[in-house]
Amino acid sequence: MKEKFALFLGMLSGDGHLAIRTKKQGYKNYSVEFCNTDIQIIKLFDNIFYDIFGIRGNFHPRTREDRKLIFEFRKYSKDIFDEVASIGFPIGIKRDKLRIPKIIWDGIREEKIYFLIGFRSEEHTSELQSHSFISYAVFCLKKKIIRIFLRHVYF
């Protein structure tokens, strides 16, 4: 597995999901979706998505009452949906069923680090923009929650 795909899975695990929408006519739409309040993170996700799958998604802002503006990325594609779901990524709301994909557990050290970087990207946008991914990973390792998470993923 490549580091970029691990980063994609981490970001999707942190702020994204796979969705199935049923239309009034009865047919279903399958999509990969990602949300964040930082447009730079959305653009990064779109670029990673393009690098991996060779196709761009759409993103737009959505206002929420008494909350920050949020940006939503969405790409309808049954093929991409199936590819991501086939590695064990949950479909729908992840609240009680999100797990670290086996492909990450079995991956090399760098892939695990990139997964963690993606998973935590929403909290450290400035570090993600101004540092290399490796220096960002070191920054994240200083956080207690990441050290605990790494014990389960890495060691």
CSV table of N, CA and C in Angstrom, one decimal:
chain,number,residue,atom,x,y,z
A,1,MET,N,0.8,-1.2,0.0
A,1,MET,CA,0.0,0.0,0.0
A,1,MET,C,0.9,1.2,0.0
A,2,LYS,N,0.5,2.3,-0.6
A,2,LYS,CA,1.2,3.5,-0.7
A,2,LYS,C,0.9,4.4,0.4
A,3,GLU,N,1.8,5.3,0.8
A,3,GLU,CA,1.6,6.3,1.8
A,3,GLU,C,0.4,7.2,1.5
A,4,LYS,N,0.2,7.6,0.3
A,4,LYS,CA,-0.9,8.5,-0.1
A,4,LYS,C,-2.2,7.9,0.2
A,5,PHE,N,-2.3,6.6,-0.1
A,5,PHE,CA,-3.6,5.9,0.1
A,5,PHE,C,-3.8,5.8,1.6
A,6,ALA,N,-2.8,5.6,2.4
A,6,ALA,CA,-2.9,5.5,3.9
A,6,ALA,C,-3.4,6.9,4.4
A,7,LEU,N,-2.8,8.0,3.9
A,7,LEU,CA,-3.2,9.3,4.2
A,7,LEU,C,-4.7,9.5,3.9
A,8,PHE,N,-5.1,9.1,2.7
A,8,PHE,CA,-6.5,9.2,2.3
A,8,PHE,C,-7.4,8.4,3.3
A,9,LEU,N,-7.1,7.2,3.6
A,9,LEU,CA,-7.9,6.4,4.6
A,9,LEU,C,-7.9,7.0,5.9
A,10,GLY,N,-6.8,7.6,6.4
A,10,GLY,CA,-6.8,8.3,7.7
A,10,GLY,C,-7.8,9.5,7.6
A,11,MET,N,-7.7,10.3,6.6
A,11,MET,CA,-8.6,11.5,6.5
A,11,MET,C,-10.0,11.0,6.4
A,12,LEU,N,-10.3,10.0,5.6
A,12,LEU,CA,-11.7,9.5,5.5
A,12,LEU,C,-12.2,9.0,6.8
A,13,SER,N,-11.3,8.3,7.6
A,13,SER,CA,-11.7,7.8,8.9
A,13,SER,C,-12.0,8.9,9.9
A,14,GLY,N,-11.2,10.0,9.8
A,14,GLY,CA,-11.4,11.1,10.7
A,14,GLY,C,-12.6,12.0,10.4
A,15,ASP,N,-12.8,12.4,9.2
A,15,ASP,CA,-13.9,13.3,8.8
A,15,ASP,C,-14.7,12.9,7.6
A,16,GLY,N,-14.7,11.6,7.2
A,16,GLY,CA,-15.4,11.2,6.0
A,16,GLY,C,-16.2,10.0,6.2
A,17,HIS,N,-16.9,9.6,5.2
A,17,HIS,CA,-17.7,8.4,5.2
A,17,HIS,C,-18.1,7.9,3.8
A,18,LEU,N,-18.6,6.7,3.7
A,18,LEU,CA,-19.1,6.2,2.5
A,18,LEU,C,-20.6,6.3,2.7
A,19,ALA,N,-21.3,6.7,1.7
A,19,ALA,CA,-22.8,6.9,1.8
A,19,ALA,C,-23.5,6.3,0.7
A,20,ILE,N,-24.7,5.8,1.0
A,20,ILE,CA,-25.7,5.3,0.0
A,20,ILE,C,-26.9,6.1,0.1
A,21,ARG,N,-27.3,6.7,-1.0
A,21,ARG,CA,-28.6,7.5,-1.0
A,21,ARG,C,-29.6,6.8,-2.0
A,22,THR,N,-30.8,6.7,-1.5
A,22,THR,CA,-31.8,6.1,-2.4
A,22,THR,C,-32.6,7.2,-3.0
A,23,LYS,N,-32.8,7.3,-4.3
A,23,LYS,CA,-33.5,8.4,-4.9
A,23,LYS,C,-35.0,8.0,-5.0
A,24,LYS,N,-35.9,8.9,-5.2
A,24,LYS,CA,-37.3,8.7,-5.3
A,24,LYS,C,-37.7,7.6,-6.3
A,25,GLN,N,-36.9,7.5,-7.4
A,25,GLN,CA,-37.1,6.6,-8.4
A,25,GLN,C,-36.7,5.2,-8.0
A,26,GLY,N,-36.1,5.0,-6.8
A,26,GLY,CA,-35.7,3.7,-6.3
A,26,GLY,C,-34.2,3.3,-6.6
A,27,TYR,N,-33.5,4.1,-7.4
A,27,TYR,CA,-32.1,3.7,-7.7
A,27,TYR,C,-31.2,4.3,-6.6
A,28,LYS,N,-30.0,3.8,-6.4
A,28,LYS,CA,-29.1,4.2,-5.4
A,28,LYS,C,-27.9,4.9,-5.9
A,29,ASN,N,-27.5,5.9,-5.2
A,29,ASN,CA,-26.2,6.6,-5.5
A,29,ASN,C,-25.2,6.3,-4.4
A,30,TYR,N,-24.0,5.9,-4.8
A,30,TYR,CA,-22.9,5.6,-3.9
A,30,TYR,C,-21.9,6.7,-3.9
A,31,SER,N,-21.5,7.1,-2.8
A,31,SER,CA,-20.5,8.3,-2.7
A,31,SER,C,-19.5,8.1,-1.6
A,32,VAL,N,-18.4,8.8,-1.9
A,32,VAL,CA,-17.3,9.0,-0.9
A,32,VAL,C,-17.5,10.5,-0.5
A,33,GLU,N,-17.6,10.8,0.8
A,33,GLU,CA,-17.8,12.1,1.3
A,33,GLU,C,-16.9,12.5,2.4
A,34,PHE,N,-16.5,13.8,2.5
A,34,PHE,CA,-15.6,14.3,3.4
A,34,PHE,C,-15.9,15.7,3.8
A,35,CYS,N,-15.9,16.0,5.1
A,35,CYS,CA,-16.3,17.4,5.5
A,35,CYS,C,-15.2,17.9,6.4
A,36,ASN,N,-15.0,19.3,6.3
A,36,ASN,CA,-14.1,19.9,7.2
A,36,ASN,C,-14.4,21.4,7.2
A,37,THR,N,-14.0,22.1,8.2
A,37,THR,CA,-14.2,23.6,8.3
A,37,THR,C,-13.1,24.4,7.6
A,38,ASP,N,-12.1,23.7,7.2
A,38,ASP,CA,-10.9,24.3,6.6
A,38,ASP,C,-10.9,24.0,5.1
A,39,ILE,N,-11.0,25.0,4.3
A,39,ILE,CA,-11.0,24.8,2.8
A,39,ILE,C,-9.7,24.2,2.3
A,40,GLN,N,-8.6,24.5,3.0
A,40,GLN,CA,-7.3,23.9,2.6
A,40,GLN,C,-7.3,22.4,2.8
A,41,ILE,N,-7.9,21.9,3.8
A,41,ILE,CA,-7.9,20.5,4.1
A,41,ILE,C,-8.8,19.8,3.0
A,42,ILE,N,-9.9,20.5,2.7
A,42,ILE,CA,-10.8,19.9,1.6
A,42,ILE,C,-10.1,19.9,0.3
A,43,LYS,N,-9.3,20.9,0.0
A,43,LYS,CA,-8.5,20.9,-1.3
A,43,LYS,C,-7.5,19.8,-1.3
A,44,LEU,N,-6.8,19.7,-0.1
A,44,LEU,CA,-5.8,18.6,0.0
A,44,LEU,C,-6.5,17.2,-0.2
A,45,PHE,N,-7.6,17.0,0.4
A,45,PHE,CA,-8.3,15.7,0.2
A,45,PHE,C,-8.7,15.5,-1.2
A,46,ASP,N,-9.2,16.6,-1.9
A,46,ASP,CA,-9.5,16.5,-3.3
A,46,ASP,C,-8.3,16.1,-4.2
A,47,ASN,N,-7.2,16.7,-3.9
A,47,ASN,CA,-5.9,16.4,-4.6
A,47,ASN,C,-5.5,15.0,-4.4
A,48,ILE,N,-5.5,14.5,-3.2
A,48,ILE,CA,-5.2,13.2,-2.9
A,48,ILE,C,-6.1,12.2,-3.6
A,49,PHE,N,-7.4,12.5,-3.5
A,49,PHE,CA,-8.4,11.7,-4.2
A,49,PHE,C,-8.1,11.6,-5.7
A,50,TYR,N,-7.8,12.7,-6.3
A,50,TYR,CA,-7.4,12.7,-7.7
A,50,TYR,C,-6.2,11.9,-8.0
A,51,ASP,N,-5.2,12.1,-7.2
A,51,ASP,CA,-3.9,11.3,-7.4
A,51,ASP,C,-4.2,9.8,-7.3
A,52,ILE,N,-5.1,9.4,-6.4
A,52,ILE,CA,-5.3,7.9,-6.2
A,52,ILE,C,-6.3,7.4,-7.3
A,53,PHE,N,-7.4,8.1,-7.6
A,53,PHE,CA,-8.4,7.6,-8.4
A,53,PHE,C,-8.5,8.2,-9.8
A,54,GLY,N,-7.8,9.3,-10.0
A,54,GLY,CA,-7.7,9.9,-11.3
A,54,GLY,C,-9.0,10.7,-11.7
A,55,ILE,N,-9.8,11.1,-10.7
A,55,ILE,CA,-11.0,11.8,-10.9
A,55,ILE,C,-11.2,12.7,-9.7
A,56,ARG,N,-11.8,13.9,-10.0
A,56,ARG,CA,-12.0,14.9,-8.9
A,56,ARG,C,-13.5,14.8,-8.4
A,57,GLY,N,-13.6,15.1,-7.2
A,57,GLY,CA,-14.9,15.3,-6.6
A,57,GLY,C,-15.4,16.7,-6.6
A,58,ASN,N,-16.5,17.0,-6.1
A,58,ASN,CA,-17.1,18.3,-6.0
A,58,ASN,C,-17.1,18.7,-4.5
A,59,PHE,N,-16.8,20.0,-4.2
A,59,PHE,CA,-17.0,20.4,-2.9
A,59,PHE,C,-17.6,21.8,-2.8
A,60,HIS,N,-18.3,22.1,-1.8
A,60,HIS,CA,-19.0,23.3,-1.6
A,60,HIS,C,-19.2,23.6,-0.1
A,61,PRO,N,-19.4,24.9,0.2
A,61,PRO,CA,-19.6,25.3,1.6
A,61,PRO,C,-21.1,25.1,2.0
A,62,ARG,N,-21.3,24.9,3.3
A,62,ARG,CA,-22.6,24.8,3.8
A,62,ARG,C,-22.6,25.6,5.2
A,63,THR,N,-23.6,26.5,5.3
A,63,THR,CA,-23.7,27.2,6.5
A,63,THR,C,-24.5,26.4,7.6
A,64,ARG,N,-24.1,26.6,8.8
A,64,ARG,CA,-24.8,25.9,9.9
A,64,ARG,C,-25.1,27.0,11.0
A,65,GLU,N,-26.2,27.0,11.5
A,65,GLU,CA,-26.6,28.0,12.5
A,65,GLU,C,-25.7,27.9,13.7
A,66,ASP,N,-25.2,29.0,14.1
A,66,ASP,CA,-24.3,29.2,15.3
A,66,ASP,C,-23.1,28.3,15.3
A,67,ARG,N,-22.6,27.9,14.1
A,67,ARG,CA,-21.4,27.1,14.0
A,67,ARG,C,-20.6,27.6,12.8
A,68,LYS,N,-19.4,27.1,12.7
A,68,LYS,CA,-18.5,27.5,11.6
A,68,LYS,C,-19.0,27.0,10.3
A,69,LEU,N,-18.7,27.7,9.3
A,69,LEU,CA,-18.9,27.3,7.9
A,69,LEU,C,-18.2,26.0,7.7
A,70,ILE,N,-18.9,25.0,7.0
A,70,ILE,CA,-18.3,23.7,6.8
A,70,ILE,C,-18.2,23.5,5.3
A,71,PHE,N,-17.2,22.8,4.8
A,71,PHE,CA,-17.0,22.5,3.4
A,71,PHE,C,-17.2,21.0,3.3
A,72,GLU,N,-18.0,20.6,2.2
A,72,GLU,CA,-18.3,19.2,2.0
A,72,GLU,C,-17.8,18.8,0.6
A,73,PHE,N,-17.0,17.7,0.6
A,73,PHE,CA,-16.5,17.1,-0.6
A,73,PHE,C,-17.4,15.8,-0.8
A,74,ARG,N,-17.8,15.6,-2.1
A,74,ARG,CA,-18.5,14.4,-2.5
A,74,ARG,C,-18.2,14.0,-3.9
A,75,LYS,N,-18.0,12.7,-4.0
A,75,LYS,CA,-17.8,12.1,-5.3
A,75,LYS,C,-18.7,10.8,-5.4
A,76,TYR,N,-19.6,10.9,-6.4
A,76,TYR,CA,-20.4,9.7,-6.7
A,76,TYR,C,-19.7,8.8,-7.6
A,77,SER,N,-19.4,7.6,-7.1
A,77,SER,CA,-18.8,6.5,-8.0
A,77,SER,C,-19.0,5.2,-7.3
A,78,LYS,N,-19.7,4.3,-7.9
A,78,LYS,CA,-19.9,3.0,-7.3
A,78,LYS,C,-18.6,2.2,-7.3
A,79,ASP,N,-17.8,2.4,-8.3
A,79,ASP,CA,-16.5,1.7,-8.4
A,79,ASP,C,-15.6,2.1,-7.2
A,80,ILE,N,-15.4,3.4,-7.0
A,80,ILE,CA,-14.6,3.8,-5.9
A,80,ILE,C,-15.2,3.5,-4.6
A,81,PHE,N,-16.5,3.6,-4.4
A,81,PHE,CA,-17.2,3.2,-3.2
A,81,PHE,C,-16.9,1.8,-2.9
A,82,ASP,N,-17.0,0.9,-3.9
A,82,ASP,CA,-16.8,-0.5,-3.7
A,82,ASP,C,-15.3,-0.8,-3.3
A,83,GLU,N,-14.4,-0.1,-4.0
A,83,GLU,CA,-13.0,-0.3,-3.7
A,83,GLU,C,-12.6,0.0,-2.2
A,84,VAL,N,-13.2,1.1,-1.8
A,84,VAL,CA,-12.9,1.5,-0.4
A,84,VAL,C,-13.6,0.6,0.6
A,85,ALA,N,-14.8,0.3,0.3
A,85,ALA,CA,-15.6,-0.6,1.2
A,85,ALA,C,-15.0,-2.0,1.2
A,86,SER,N,-14.4,-2.5,0.1
A,86,SER,CA,-13.8,-3.8,0.1
A,86,SER,C,-12.6,-4.0,1.0
A,87,ILE,N,-12.0,-2.9,1.4
A,87,ILE,CA,-10.9,-3.1,2.4
A,87,ILE,C,-11.3,-3.0,3.8
A,88,GLY,N,-12.6,-3.0,4.0
A,88,GLY,CA,-13.1,-3.0,5.4
A,88,GLY,C,-13.6,-1.7,5.9
A,89,PHE,N,-13.6,-0.6,5.1
A,89,PHE,CA,-14.1,0.7,5.6
A,89,PHE,C,-15.6,0.6,5.7
A,90,PRO,N,-16.2,1.0,6.9
A,90,PRO,CA,-17.6,0.9,7.1
A,90,PRO,C,-18.4,1.8,6.2
A,91,ILE,N,-19.6,1.4,5.9
A,91,ILE,CA,-20.6,2.2,5.1
A,91,ILE,C,-21.5,2.9,6.1
A,92,GLY,N,-21.8,4.2,5.8
A,92,GLY,CA,-22.7,4.9,6.6
A,92,GLY,C,-22.0,5.5,7.8
A,93,ILE,N,-22.8,5.8,8.9
A,93,ILE,CA,-22.3,6.4,10.1
A,93,ILE,C,-21.3,5.5,10.7
A,94,LYS,N,-20.1,6.0,11.1
A,94,LYS,CA,-19.0,5.2,11.6
A,94,LYS,C,-19.0,5.2,13.1
A,95,ARG,N,-19.9,5.8,13.8
A,95,ARG,CA,-19.8,6.0,15.3
A,95,ARG,C,-19.4,4.8,16.0
A,96,ASP,N,-20.0,3.7,15.8
A,96,ASP,CA,-19.7,2.5,16.6
A,96,ASP,C,-19.0,1.4,15.8
A,97,LYS,N,-18.7,1.6,14.6
A,97,LYS,CA,-18.1,0.6,13.7
A,97,LYS,C,-16.8,0.9,13.1
A,98,LEU,N,-16.3,2.1,13.3
A,98,LEU,CA,-15.0,2.5,12.7
A,98,LEU,C,-13.9,1.7,13.3
A,99,ARG,N,-13.2,1.0,12.4
A,99,ARG,CA,-12.0,0.2,12.8
A,99,ARG,C,-10.8,0.6,12.0
A,100,ILE,N,-9.7,0.4,12.5
A,100,ILE,CA,-8.5,0.6,11.7
A,100,ILE,C,-8.4,-0.5,10.6
A,101,PRO,N,-8.4,-0.1,9.3
A,101,PRO,CA,-8.5,-1.1,8.3
A,101,PRO,C,-7.3,-2.1,8.4
A,102,LYS,N,-7.5,-3.3,8.1
A,102,LYS,CA,-6.5,-4.4,8.1
A,102,LYS,C,-5.3,-4.0,7.2
A,103,ILE,N,-5.6,-3.3,6.1
A,103,ILE,CA,-4.5,-2.9,5.2
A,103,ILE,C,-3.5,-2.0,6.0
A,104,ILE,N,-4.0,-1.2,6.9
A,104,ILE,CA,-3.2,-0.3,7.8
A,104,ILE,C,-2.4,-1.2,8.8
A,105,TRP,N,-3.1,-2.1,9.5
A,105,TRP,CA,-2.5,-2.9,10.5
A,105,TRP,C,-1.3,-3.7,9.9
A,106,ASP,N,-1.5,-4.2,8.7
A,106,ASP,CA,-0.5,-5.0,8.0
A,106,ASP,C,0.5,-4.2,7.2
A,107,GLY,N,0.3,-2.9,7.2
A,107,GLY,CA,1.2,-2.0,6.4
A,107,GLY,C,2.5,-1.8,7.1
A,108,ILE,N,3.4,-1.1,6.3
A,108,ILE,CA,4.7,-0.7,6.9
A,108,ILE,C,4.6,0.5,7.8
A,109,ARG,N,5.6,0.8,8.5
A,109,ARG,CA,5.6,1.9,9.5
A,109,ARG,C,5.2,3.2,8.9
A,110,GLU,N,5.7,3.6,7.7
A,110,GLU,CA,5.4,4.9,7.1
A,110,GLU,C,3.9,5.0,6.8
A,111,GLU,N,3.3,3.9,6.3
A,111,GLU,CA,1.9,3.9,6.0
A,111,GLU,C,1.0,4.1,7.3
A,112,LYS,N,1.4,3.6,8.4
A,112,LYS,CA,0.7,3.8,9.7
A,112,LYS,C,0.8,5.2,10.1
A,113,ILE,N,2.0,5.8,9.9
A,113,ILE,CA,2.2,7.2,10.3
A,113,ILE,C,1.3,8.1,9.4
A,114,TYR,N,1.3,7.8,8.1
A,114,TYR,CA,0.5,8.6,7.2
A,114,TYR,C,-1.0,8.5,7.5
A,115,PHE,N,-1.4,7.3,7.9
A,115,PHE,CA,-2.8,7.1,8.3
A,115,PHE,C,-3.1,8.0,9.5
A,116,LEU,N,-2.2,8.0,10.5
A,116,LEU,CA,-2.4,8.8,11.7
A,116,LEU,C,-2.4,10.3,11.3
A,117,ILE,N,-1.6,10.7,10.4
A,117,ILE,CA,-1.5,12.1,10.0
A,117,ILE,C,-2.9,12.5,9.4
A,118,GLY,N,-3.4,11.6,8.5
A,118,GLY,CA,-4.7,11.9,7.9
A,118,GLY,C,-5.8,11.9,8.9
A,119,PHE,N,-5.8,11.0,9.9
A,119,PHE,CA,-6.8,10.9,10.9
A,119,PHE,C,-6.9,12.1,11.7
A,120,ARG,N,-5.7,12.7,12.0
A,120,ARG,CA,-5.7,13.9,12.9
A,120,ARG,C,-5.6,15.2,12.2
A,121,SER,N,-5.7,15.2,10.9
A,121,SER,CA,-5.4,16.4,10.1
A,121,SER,C,-6.3,17.6,10.5
A,122,GLU,N,-7.6,17.3,10.9
A,122,GLU,CA,-8.5,18.4,11.1
A,122,GLU,C,-8.1,19.2,12.3
A,123,GLU,N,-7.2,18.7,13.2
A,123,GLU,CA,-6.9,19.4,14.4
A,123,GLU,C,-5.6,20.3,14.3
A,124,HIS,N,-4.8,20.0,13.3
A,124,HIS,CA,-3.6,20.7,13.1
A,124,HIS,C,-3.3,21.2,11.7
A,125,THR,N,-4.3,21.9,11.2
A,125,THR,CA,-4.2,22.4,9.8
A,125,THR,C,-2.9,23.2,9.5
A,126,SER,N,-2.5,24.1,10.4
A,126,SER,CA,-1.4,24.9,10.2
A,126,SER,C,-0.1,24.1,10.1
A,127,GLU,N,0.0,23.1,11.0
A,127,GLU,CA,1.2,22.2,10.9
A,127,GLU,C,1.2,21.4,9.6
A,128,LEU,N,0.1,21.0,9.2
A,128,LEU,CA,0.0,20.2,8.0
A,128,LEU,C,0.4,21.0,6.8
A,129,GLN,N,0.1,22.3,6.8
A,129,GLN,CA,0.4,23.2,5.7
A,129,GLN,C,1.8,23.6,5.7
A,130,SER,N,2.4,23.8,6.9
A,130,SER,CA,3.7,24.5,7.0
A,130,SER,C,4.9,23.5,7.2
A,131,HIS,N,4.6,22.3,7.4
A,131,HIS,CA,5.7,21.3,7.7
A,131,HIS,C,5.6,20.1,6.7
A,132,SER,N,6.7,19.4,6.6
A,132,SER,CA,6.6,18.1,5.9
A,132,SER,C,5.7,17.1,6.7
A,133,PHE,N,5.3,16.1,6.0
A,133,PHE,CA,4.4,15.1,6.7
A,133,PHE,C,5.2,14.4,7.8
A,134,ILE,N,6.5,14.2,7.6
A,134,ILE,CA,7.3,13.5,8.6
A,134,ILE,C,7.4,14.4,9.9
A,135,SER,N,7.7,15.7,9.7
A,135,SER,CA,7.8,16.5,10.9
A,135,SER,C,6.5,16.7,11.5
A,136,TYR,N,5.4,16.7,10.8
A,136,TYR,CA,4.1,16.7,11.3
A,136,TYR,C,3.8,15.4,12.2
A,137,ALA,N,4.3,14.3,11.7
A,137,ALA,CA,4.1,13.1,12.4
A,137,ALA,C,4.8,13.1,13.8
A,138,VAL,N,6.0,13.7,13.8
A,138,VAL,CA,6.8,13.8,15.0
A,138,VAL,C,6.0,14.8,15.9
A,139,PHE,N,5.4,15.9,15.4
A,139,PHE,CA,4.6,16.8,16.2
A,139,PHE,C,3.4,16.0,16.8
A,140,CYS,N,2.8,15.2,16.0
A,140,CYS,CA,1.6,14.4,16.5
A,140,CYS,C,2.0,13.4,17.6
A,141,LEU,N,3.2,12.8,17.5
A,141,LEU,CA,3.7,11.8,18.4
A,141,LEU,C,3.8,12.4,19.8
A,142,LYS,N,4.0,13.7,19.9
A,142,LYS,CA,4.1,14.4,21.2
A,142,LYS,C,2.8,14.4,21.9
A,143,LYS,N,1.7,14.3,21.2
A,143,LYS,CA,0.4,14.3,21.8
A,143,LYS,C,0.1,13.0,22.5
A,144,LYS,N,-0.4,13.0,23.7
A,144,LYS,CA,-0.7,11.8,24.5
A,144,LYS,C,-1.6,10.8,23.7
A,145,ILE,N,-2.7,11.4,23.2
A,145,ILE,CA,-3.7,10.5,22.5
A,145,ILE,C,-3.1,9.8,21.3
A,146,ILE,N,-2.2,10.4,20.6
A,146,ILE,CA,-1.5,9.8,19.5
A,146,ILE,C,-0.6,8.7,20.0
A,147,ARG,N,0.1,8.9,21.1
A,147,ARG,CA,1.0,7.9,21.6
A,147,ARG,C,0.2,6.6,22.0
A,148,ILE,N,-1.0,6.8,22.6
A,148,ILE,CA,-1.8,5.7,23.0
A,148,ILE,C,-2.3,5.0,21.7
A,149,PHE,N,-2.8,5.8,20.7
A,149,PHE,CA,-3.3,5.2,19.5
A,149,PHE,C,-2.2,4.4,18.8
A,150,LEU,N,-0.9,5.0,18.8
A,150,LEU,CA,0.2,4.3,18.1
A,150,LEU,C,0.5,3.0,18.7
A,151,ARG,N,0.3,2.9,20.1
A,151,ARG,CA,0.6,1.6,20.7
A,151,ARG,C,-0.3,0.5,20.1
A,152,HIS,N,-1.5,0.8,19.7
A,152,HIS,CA,-2.4,-0.1,19.2
A,152,HIS,C,-2.2,-0.4,17.7
A,153,VAL,N,-1.8,0.7,17.0
A,153,VAL,CA,-1.6,0.6,15.5
A,153,VAL,C,-0.2,0.1,15.2
A,154,TYR,N,0.8,0.7,15.9
A,154,TYR,CA,2.1,0.6,15.4
A,154,TYR,C,2.9,-0.6,16.0
A,155,PHE,N,2.8,-0.7,17.3
A,155,PHE,CA,3.6,-1.7,18.0
A,155,PHE,C,2.9,-3.0,18.3
